[in-house]
XYZ file of C-alpha atoms in Angstrom:
532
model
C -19.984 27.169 73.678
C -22.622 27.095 71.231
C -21.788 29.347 67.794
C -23.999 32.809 67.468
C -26.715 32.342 65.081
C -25.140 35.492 63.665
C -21.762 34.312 62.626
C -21.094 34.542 59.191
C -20.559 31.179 57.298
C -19.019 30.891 54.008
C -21.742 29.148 50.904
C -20.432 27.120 48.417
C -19.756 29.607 45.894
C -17.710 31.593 48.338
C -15.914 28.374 49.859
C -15.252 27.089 45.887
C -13.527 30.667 45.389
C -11.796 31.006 48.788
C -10.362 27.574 47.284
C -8.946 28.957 44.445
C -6.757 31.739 45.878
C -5.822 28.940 48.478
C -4.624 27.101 45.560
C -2.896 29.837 43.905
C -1.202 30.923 46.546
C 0.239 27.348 47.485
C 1.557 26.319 43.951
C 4.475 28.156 44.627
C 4.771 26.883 48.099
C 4.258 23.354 47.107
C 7.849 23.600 45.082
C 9.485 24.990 48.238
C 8.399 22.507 49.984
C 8.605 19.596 47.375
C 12.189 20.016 46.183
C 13.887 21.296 49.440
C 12.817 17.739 50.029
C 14.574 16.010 47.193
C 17.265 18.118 48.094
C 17.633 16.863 51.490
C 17.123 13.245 50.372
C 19.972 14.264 47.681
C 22.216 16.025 49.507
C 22.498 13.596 52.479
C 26.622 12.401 52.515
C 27.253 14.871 49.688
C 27.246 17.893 51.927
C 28.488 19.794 54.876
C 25.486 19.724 58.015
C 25.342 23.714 57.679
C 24.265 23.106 54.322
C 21.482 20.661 55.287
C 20.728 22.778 58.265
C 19.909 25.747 55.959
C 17.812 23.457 53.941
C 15.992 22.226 56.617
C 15.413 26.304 56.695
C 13.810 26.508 53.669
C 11.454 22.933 54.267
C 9.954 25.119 57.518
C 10.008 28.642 55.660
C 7.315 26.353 53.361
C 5.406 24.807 55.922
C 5.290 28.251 58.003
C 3.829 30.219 54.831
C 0.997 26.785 54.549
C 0.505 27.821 58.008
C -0.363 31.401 57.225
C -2.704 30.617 54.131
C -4.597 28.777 56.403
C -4.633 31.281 58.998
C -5.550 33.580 57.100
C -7.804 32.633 54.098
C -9.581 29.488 55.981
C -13.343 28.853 55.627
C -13.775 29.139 59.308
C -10.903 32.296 60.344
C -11.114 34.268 57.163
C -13.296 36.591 59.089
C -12.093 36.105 62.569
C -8.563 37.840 62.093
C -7.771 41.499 61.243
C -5.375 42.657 59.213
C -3.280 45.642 59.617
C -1.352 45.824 56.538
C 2.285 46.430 57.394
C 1.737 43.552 59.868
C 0.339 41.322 57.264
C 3.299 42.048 54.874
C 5.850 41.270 57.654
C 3.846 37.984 58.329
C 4.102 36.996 54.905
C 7.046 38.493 53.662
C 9.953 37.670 56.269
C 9.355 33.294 55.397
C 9.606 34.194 51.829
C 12.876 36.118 52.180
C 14.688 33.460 54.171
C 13.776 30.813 51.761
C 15.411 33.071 48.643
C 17.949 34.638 51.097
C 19.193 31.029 51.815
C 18.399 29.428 48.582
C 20.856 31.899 47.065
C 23.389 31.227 49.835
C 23.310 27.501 49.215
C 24.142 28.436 45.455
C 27.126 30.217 46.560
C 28.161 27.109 48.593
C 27.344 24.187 46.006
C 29.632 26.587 43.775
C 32.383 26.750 46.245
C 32.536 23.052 47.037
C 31.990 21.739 43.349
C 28.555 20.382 43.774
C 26.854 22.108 40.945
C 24.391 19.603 40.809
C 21.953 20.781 43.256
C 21.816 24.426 41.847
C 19.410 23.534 39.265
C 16.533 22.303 42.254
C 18.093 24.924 44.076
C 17.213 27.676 41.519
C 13.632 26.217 41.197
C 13.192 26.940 45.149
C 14.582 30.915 44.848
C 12.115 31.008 41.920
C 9.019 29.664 44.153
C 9.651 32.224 46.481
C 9.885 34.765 44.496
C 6.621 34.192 43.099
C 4.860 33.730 45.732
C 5.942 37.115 47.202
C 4.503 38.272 43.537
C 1.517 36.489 44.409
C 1.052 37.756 47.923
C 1.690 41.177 46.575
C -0.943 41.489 44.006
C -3.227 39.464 45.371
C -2.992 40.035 49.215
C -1.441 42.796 49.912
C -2.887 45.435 47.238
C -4.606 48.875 48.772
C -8.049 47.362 47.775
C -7.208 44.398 49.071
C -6.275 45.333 52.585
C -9.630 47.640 52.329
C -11.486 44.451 51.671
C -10.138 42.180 54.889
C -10.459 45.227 57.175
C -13.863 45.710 56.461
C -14.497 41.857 56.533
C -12.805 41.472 59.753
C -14.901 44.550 61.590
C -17.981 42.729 60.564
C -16.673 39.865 61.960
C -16.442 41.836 65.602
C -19.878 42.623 65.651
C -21.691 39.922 63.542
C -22.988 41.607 60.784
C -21.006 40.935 57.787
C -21.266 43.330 55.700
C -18.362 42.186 53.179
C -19.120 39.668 51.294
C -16.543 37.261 49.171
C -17.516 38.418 46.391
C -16.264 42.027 46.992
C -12.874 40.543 48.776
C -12.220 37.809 45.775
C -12.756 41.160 43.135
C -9.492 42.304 44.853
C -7.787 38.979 45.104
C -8.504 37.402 42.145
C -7.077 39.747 38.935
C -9.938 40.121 36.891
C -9.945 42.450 33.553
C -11.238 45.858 34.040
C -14.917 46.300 33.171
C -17.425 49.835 33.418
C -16.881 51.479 36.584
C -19.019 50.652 39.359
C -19.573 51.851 42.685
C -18.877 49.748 46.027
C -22.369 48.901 46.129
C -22.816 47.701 42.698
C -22.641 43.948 41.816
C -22.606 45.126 37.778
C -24.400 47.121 35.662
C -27.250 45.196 33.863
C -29.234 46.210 30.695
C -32.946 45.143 31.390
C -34.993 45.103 28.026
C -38.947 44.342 28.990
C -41.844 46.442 27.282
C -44.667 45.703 30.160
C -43.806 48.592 32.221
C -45.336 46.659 35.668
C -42.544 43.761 34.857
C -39.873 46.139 33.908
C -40.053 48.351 37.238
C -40.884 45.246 39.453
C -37.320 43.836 38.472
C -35.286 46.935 38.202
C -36.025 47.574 41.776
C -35.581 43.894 42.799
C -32.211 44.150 40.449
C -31.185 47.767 42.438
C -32.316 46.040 46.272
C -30.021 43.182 45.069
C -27.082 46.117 44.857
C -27.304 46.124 40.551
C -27.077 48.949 38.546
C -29.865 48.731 36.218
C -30.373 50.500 32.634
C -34.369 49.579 31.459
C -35.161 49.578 27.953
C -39.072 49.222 26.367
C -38.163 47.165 23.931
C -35.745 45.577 21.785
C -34.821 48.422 18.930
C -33.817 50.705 22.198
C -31.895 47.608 23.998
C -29.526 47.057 21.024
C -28.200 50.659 20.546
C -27.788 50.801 24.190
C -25.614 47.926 24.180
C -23.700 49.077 21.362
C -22.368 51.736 23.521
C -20.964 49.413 25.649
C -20.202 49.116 29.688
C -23.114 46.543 30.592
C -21.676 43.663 32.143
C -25.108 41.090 31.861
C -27.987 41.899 29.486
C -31.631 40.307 30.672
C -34.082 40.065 27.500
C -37.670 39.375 27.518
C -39.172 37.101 25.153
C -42.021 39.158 23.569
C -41.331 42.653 23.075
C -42.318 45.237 20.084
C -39.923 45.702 17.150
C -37.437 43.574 17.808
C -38.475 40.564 19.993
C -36.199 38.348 22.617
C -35.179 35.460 19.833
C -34.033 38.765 17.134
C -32.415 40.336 19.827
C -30.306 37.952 21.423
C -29.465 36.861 17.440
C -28.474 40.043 16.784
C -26.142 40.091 19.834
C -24.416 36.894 19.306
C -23.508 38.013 16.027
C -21.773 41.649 17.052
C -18.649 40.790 17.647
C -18.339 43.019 20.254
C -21.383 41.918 21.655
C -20.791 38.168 21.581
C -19.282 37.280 24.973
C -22.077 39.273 26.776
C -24.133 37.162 28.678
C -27.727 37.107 28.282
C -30.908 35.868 30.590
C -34.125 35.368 28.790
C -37.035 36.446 30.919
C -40.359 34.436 30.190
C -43.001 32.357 30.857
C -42.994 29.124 31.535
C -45.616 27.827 28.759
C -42.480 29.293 26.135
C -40.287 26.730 27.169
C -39.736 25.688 23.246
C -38.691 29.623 22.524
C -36.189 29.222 26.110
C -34.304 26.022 24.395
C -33.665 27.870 21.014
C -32.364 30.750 22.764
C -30.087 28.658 24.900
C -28.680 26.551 21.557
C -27.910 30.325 20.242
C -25.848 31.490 23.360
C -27.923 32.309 26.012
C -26.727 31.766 29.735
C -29.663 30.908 31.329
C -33.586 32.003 31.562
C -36.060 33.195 34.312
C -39.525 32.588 34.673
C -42.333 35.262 35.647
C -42.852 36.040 38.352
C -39.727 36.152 39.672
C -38.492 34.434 42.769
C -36.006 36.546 44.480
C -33.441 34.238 45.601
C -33.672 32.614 42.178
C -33.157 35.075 40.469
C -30.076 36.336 42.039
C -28.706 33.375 42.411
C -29.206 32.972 37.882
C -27.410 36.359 37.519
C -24.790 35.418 39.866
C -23.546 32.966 38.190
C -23.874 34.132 34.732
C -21.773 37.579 36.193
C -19.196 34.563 37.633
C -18.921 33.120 34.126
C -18.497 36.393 32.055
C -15.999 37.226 35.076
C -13.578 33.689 34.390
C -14.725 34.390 30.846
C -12.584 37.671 30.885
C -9.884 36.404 33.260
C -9.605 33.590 30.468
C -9.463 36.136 27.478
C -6.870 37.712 29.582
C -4.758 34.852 30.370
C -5.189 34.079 26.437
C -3.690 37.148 25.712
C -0.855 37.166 28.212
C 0.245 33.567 26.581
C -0.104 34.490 23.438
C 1.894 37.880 24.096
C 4.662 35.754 25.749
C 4.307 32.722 22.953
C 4.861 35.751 20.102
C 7.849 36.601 22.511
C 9.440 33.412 23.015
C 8.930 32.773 19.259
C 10.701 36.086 18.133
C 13.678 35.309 20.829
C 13.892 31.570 19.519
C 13.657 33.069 15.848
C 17.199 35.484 16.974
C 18.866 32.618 17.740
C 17.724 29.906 15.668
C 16.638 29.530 11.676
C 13.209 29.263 11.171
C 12.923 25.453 9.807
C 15.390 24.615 12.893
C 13.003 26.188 15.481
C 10.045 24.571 14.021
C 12.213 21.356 14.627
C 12.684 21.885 18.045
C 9.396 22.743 18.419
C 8.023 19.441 16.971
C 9.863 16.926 19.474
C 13.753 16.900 17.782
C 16.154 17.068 20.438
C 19.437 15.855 18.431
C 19.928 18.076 14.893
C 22.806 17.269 12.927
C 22.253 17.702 9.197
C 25.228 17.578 6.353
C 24.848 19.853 3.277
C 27.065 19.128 0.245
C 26.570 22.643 -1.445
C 26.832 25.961 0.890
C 28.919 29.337 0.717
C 30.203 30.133 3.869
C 30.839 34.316 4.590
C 33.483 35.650 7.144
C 33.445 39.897 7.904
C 35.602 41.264 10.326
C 36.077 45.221 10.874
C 39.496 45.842 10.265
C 40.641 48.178 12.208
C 37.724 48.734 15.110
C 40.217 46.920 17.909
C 42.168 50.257 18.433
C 38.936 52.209 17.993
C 37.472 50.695 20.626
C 40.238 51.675 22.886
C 40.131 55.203 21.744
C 35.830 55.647 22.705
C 33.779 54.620 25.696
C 32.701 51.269 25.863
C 28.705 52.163 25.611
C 29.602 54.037 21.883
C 31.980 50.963 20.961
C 28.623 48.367 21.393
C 26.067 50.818 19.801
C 28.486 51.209 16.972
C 28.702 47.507 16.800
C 24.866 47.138 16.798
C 24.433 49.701 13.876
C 26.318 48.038 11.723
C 25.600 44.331 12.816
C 22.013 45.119 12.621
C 22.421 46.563 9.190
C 24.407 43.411 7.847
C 21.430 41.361 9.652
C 19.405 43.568 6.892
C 21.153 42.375 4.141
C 21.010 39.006 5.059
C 17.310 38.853 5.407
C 17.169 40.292 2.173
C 19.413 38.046 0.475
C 17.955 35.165 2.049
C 21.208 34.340 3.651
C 21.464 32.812 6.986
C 23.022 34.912 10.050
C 24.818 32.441 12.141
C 26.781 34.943 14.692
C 28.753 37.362 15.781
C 32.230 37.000 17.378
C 33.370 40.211 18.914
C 33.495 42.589 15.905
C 33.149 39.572 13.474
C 29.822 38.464 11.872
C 29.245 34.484 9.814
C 26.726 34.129 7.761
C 26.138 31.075 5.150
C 23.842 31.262 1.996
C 22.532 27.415 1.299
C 21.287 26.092 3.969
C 19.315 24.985 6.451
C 17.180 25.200 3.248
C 19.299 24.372 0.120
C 19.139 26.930 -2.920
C 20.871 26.387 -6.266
C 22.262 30.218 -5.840
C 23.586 30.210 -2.347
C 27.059 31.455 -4.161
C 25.362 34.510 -5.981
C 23.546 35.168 -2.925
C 26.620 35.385 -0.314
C 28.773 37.214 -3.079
C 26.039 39.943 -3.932
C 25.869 40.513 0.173
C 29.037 40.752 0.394
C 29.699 43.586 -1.822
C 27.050 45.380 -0.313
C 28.606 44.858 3.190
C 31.363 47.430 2.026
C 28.475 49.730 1.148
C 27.274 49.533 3.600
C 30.478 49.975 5.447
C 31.106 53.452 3.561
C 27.585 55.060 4.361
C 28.127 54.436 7.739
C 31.226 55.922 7.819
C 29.626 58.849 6.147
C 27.046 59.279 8.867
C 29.401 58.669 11.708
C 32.273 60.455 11.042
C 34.686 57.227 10.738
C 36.982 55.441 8.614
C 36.056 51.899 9.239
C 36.518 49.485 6.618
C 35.822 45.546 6.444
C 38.060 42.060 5.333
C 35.408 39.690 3.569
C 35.979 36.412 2.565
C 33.770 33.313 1.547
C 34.203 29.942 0.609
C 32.332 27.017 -1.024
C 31.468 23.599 -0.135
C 30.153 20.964 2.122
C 29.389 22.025 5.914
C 27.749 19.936 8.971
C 25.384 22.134 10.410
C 23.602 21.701 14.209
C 22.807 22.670 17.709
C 25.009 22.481 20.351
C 24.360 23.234 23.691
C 21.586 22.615 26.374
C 20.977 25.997 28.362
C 22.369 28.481 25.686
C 22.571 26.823 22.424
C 23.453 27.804 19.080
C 23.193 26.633 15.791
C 26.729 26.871 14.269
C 28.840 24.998 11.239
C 31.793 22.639 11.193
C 33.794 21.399 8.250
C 37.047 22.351 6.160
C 34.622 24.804 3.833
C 34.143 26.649 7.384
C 37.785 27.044 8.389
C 38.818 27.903 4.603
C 36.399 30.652 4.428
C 37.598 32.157 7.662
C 41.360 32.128 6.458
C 39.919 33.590 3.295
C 38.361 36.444 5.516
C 42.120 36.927 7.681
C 44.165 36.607 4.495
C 41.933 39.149 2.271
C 42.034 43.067 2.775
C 40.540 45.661 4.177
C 37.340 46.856 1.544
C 37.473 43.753 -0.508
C 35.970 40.602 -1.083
C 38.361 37.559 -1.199
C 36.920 34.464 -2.117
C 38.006 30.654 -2.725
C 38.630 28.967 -6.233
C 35.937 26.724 -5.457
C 33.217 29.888 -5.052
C 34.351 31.491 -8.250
C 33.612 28.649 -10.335
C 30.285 28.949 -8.800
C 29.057 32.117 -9.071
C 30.082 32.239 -13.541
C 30.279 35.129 -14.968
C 27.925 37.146 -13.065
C 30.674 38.929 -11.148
C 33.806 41.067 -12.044
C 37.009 38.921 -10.570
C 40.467 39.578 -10.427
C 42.989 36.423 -9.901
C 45.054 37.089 -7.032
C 46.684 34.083 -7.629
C 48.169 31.665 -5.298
C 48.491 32.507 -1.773
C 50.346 30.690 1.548
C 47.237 30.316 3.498
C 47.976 29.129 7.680
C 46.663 26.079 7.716
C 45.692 24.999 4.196
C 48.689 25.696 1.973
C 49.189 26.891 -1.216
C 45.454 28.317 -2.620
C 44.604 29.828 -5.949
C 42.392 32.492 -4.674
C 40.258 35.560 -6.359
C 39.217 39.151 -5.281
C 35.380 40.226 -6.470
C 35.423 44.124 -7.812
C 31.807 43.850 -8.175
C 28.858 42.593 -10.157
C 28.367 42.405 -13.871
């Protein structure tokens, strides 16, 4: 049967774009598909034949949701099929749910039968689906969205399309938020011309064309429109009073607010020299008088498409570098600066020895039976009060927070960068750890008070770990510095022969002389009443 001469047919603009969200939307199926694959390859003589079964599950949830991007965002049925929303969301959904439903049930079973090795793949498959169902919802299955296809798809019935793919990829594709503009409106233009027979001869070829015009006589009046922002494409003649084409579009490009508006030049064609400056200084394109119609939407068209993956960019841009200054700060709580910037650069091993370090152990003596005594959600805000004050100090002493074990905290003053003072530095915290100690007591109402002990010497410092890593400290000065911590006494500072000689006579000490420490023997040790 031969095809209607009305049927709508998708240009290459449209088709490029349909493309994309075809793409988008199969990324996510592409891993479903891709490693419950390797899985099955994998898992073949490792595991039961319910597990492969349910696999084999997941492979067709993946090739059934292919199925449905082609059905229903193909060049040639995008606007044959309706689509009733809560039918389209059952469509889409229910593959998307058995593929996670499953994928989480094969966890359970690799868990139960000691094959932890496929979880990882495994993990990357619930993952998939669960972004492709936050894909389908903000892209598919959004209230504008569903407008969109409903309105294509009653076109469709009669043969006059009256949505166009530019309208339905507005909804599909998330572009920033511009000036509002009604469902007619491709964009609002500013049109700056001073020949009053050119200027209303566009405007109403602009408006036909479904623009929303603002006309300006000349180039003075053009700029302080612009200025007050909303326009989405700017069209400039060359020759105007005041301010002329070349000034304007100069002045535009360097506004900073201004700069990523695109601009058309409208001229003649014997200015051609004046057209290539003003494309080396930013502008998009140019158009010749008189104007051809299709030309001349076709110019704006795709400067609008530019400015619109121009914005999508700057949003993207912003999004990665909101979730780069997120990772960073996260990495930053768990890892010293130099070591991140390690990681960061390639390192995958670090093990570094430092000969000189002083090594701090707290521990809240006493805050076992108060945590029996409160509820559990005061116990941990407690905690991080104080915790995050001692974090305080340490940033301030330049001292290096290493953790937190249950209502202990380890810090170490030396390293990963080496200082001459790292002694001074972990004694001075110290004693301000107790002061800190009694003003929170003062402000809470309790009677908490804190063992502190430190030790000097060599330590190995590094990461361990491949999932959750941490940077921690090994070594004799480690373990000698807890025991001095466990040995000392509540509200004092107990340190190690070997740190007293360090620190001089900057401090107050009093010898406590030797002690029986578990594990080390008979130590000369020293409390610290305080700084000279």
């Amino acid at each position: 049967m031969a095809t209607p001469s009305n049927k709508k047919s998708l240009d290459g603009n449209e088709k490029f774009q349909l493309a994309r969200i075809r793409h988008d939307m199969r990324t996510p199926i592409n891993h479903i598909i891709g490693y419950s694959e390797i899985l099955l390859e994998e898992a073949e003589g490792h595991m039961p034949p319910e597990f492969l079964h349910d696999l084999e599950k997941i492979h067709s949830g993946g090739l059934q949701l292919v199925g449905l991007i082609n059905l229903y965002l193909g060049e040639d049925t995008f606007y044959t099929h309706g689509h009733d929303r809560q039918r389209l969301s059952h469509e889409l959904r229910t593959p998307a749910n058995h593929i996670i439903g499953f994928g989480e049930l094969l966890i359970e079973m690799c868990e139960d039968l000691g094959h932890q090795e496929f979880e990882a793949d495994l993990g990357k498959v619930i993952e998939a689906g669960r972004s492709w169902l936050g894909l389908m919802e903000t892209q598919l299955l959004n209230e504008c969205s569903i407008q969109m296809f409903r309105k294509a798809a009653a076109a469709g019935s009669v043969g006059s399309r009256a949505g166009t793919w530019s309208n339905i990829q507005s909804s599909l594709v998330q572009t920033p938020k511009g000036p509002e503009i009604s469902s007619t409106e491709q964009g609002r233009l500013l049109l700056a011309d001073d020949d009053a027979g050119n200027r209303d001869l566009l405007q109403r070829r602009l408006e036909k064309l479904g623009f929303s015009v603002v006309a300006c006589v000349d180039g003075t009046e053009a700029l302080k429109c612009l200025r007050q922002g909303g326009f989405d494409l700017a069209l400039l003649d060359m020759v105007m009073p005041g301010l002329d084409g070349h000034e304007l579009l100069t002045a535009i490009k360097g506004d900073v607010t201004l700069k990523n508006l695109p601009v058309i030049m409208i001229s003649a064609l014997d200015q051609m020299e004046s057209i290539v400056q003003c494309i080396e200084l930013g502008a998009e394109d140019y158009l010749a008088k008189p104007f051809n119609p299709v030309l001349l939407r076709a110019r704006i068209g795709a400067a609008l498409e530019k400015k619109r993956l121009r914005d999508l960019e700057q949003v993207y841009i912003k999004r990665i570098e909101e979730e780069q200054a997120q990772s960073e700060r996260l990495l930053l709580n768990v890892l010293p600066k130099p070591i991140a910037d390690r990681l960061r650069q390639g390192e995958t091993t670090i093990v570094d020895s430092f000969q000189e370090a002083t090594v701090l152990f707290a521990d809240l003596a006493g805050f076992t039976s108060l945590s029996v005594r409160v509820p559990p959600k005061i116990v941990v805000r407690l905690l991080d009060e104080i915790f995050t004050a001692f974090d305080e100090l340490a940033d301030r002493h330049g001292i290096e927070k290493i953790k937190t074990i249950g209502d202990a905290y380890m810090a170490v003053a030396g390293l990963p960068l080496p200082r001459s003072d790292h002694a001074q530095a972990a004694t001075r915290m110290a004693i301000e750890l107790h002061a800190v100690m009694k003003r929170f007591n003062v402000e809470q109402g309790t009677t908490l008070e804190m063992r502190v002990g430190l030790n000097s010497g060599p330590v190995i410092a590094g990461i361990i770990g491949r999932r959750k890593f941490i940077y921690d400290l090994w070594g004799d000065t480690v373990n000698t510095a807890s025991r001095m911590e466990s040995h000392g006494e509540p509200g004092r500072v107990h340190i190690t022969e070997a740190t007293a000689r360090l620190i001089g006579d900057g401090f107050r000490l009093t010898p406590r002389g030797v002690v029986s420490i578990k594990g080390k023997g008979d130590l000369t040790t020293w409390w610290v009443d305080g700084e000279k």
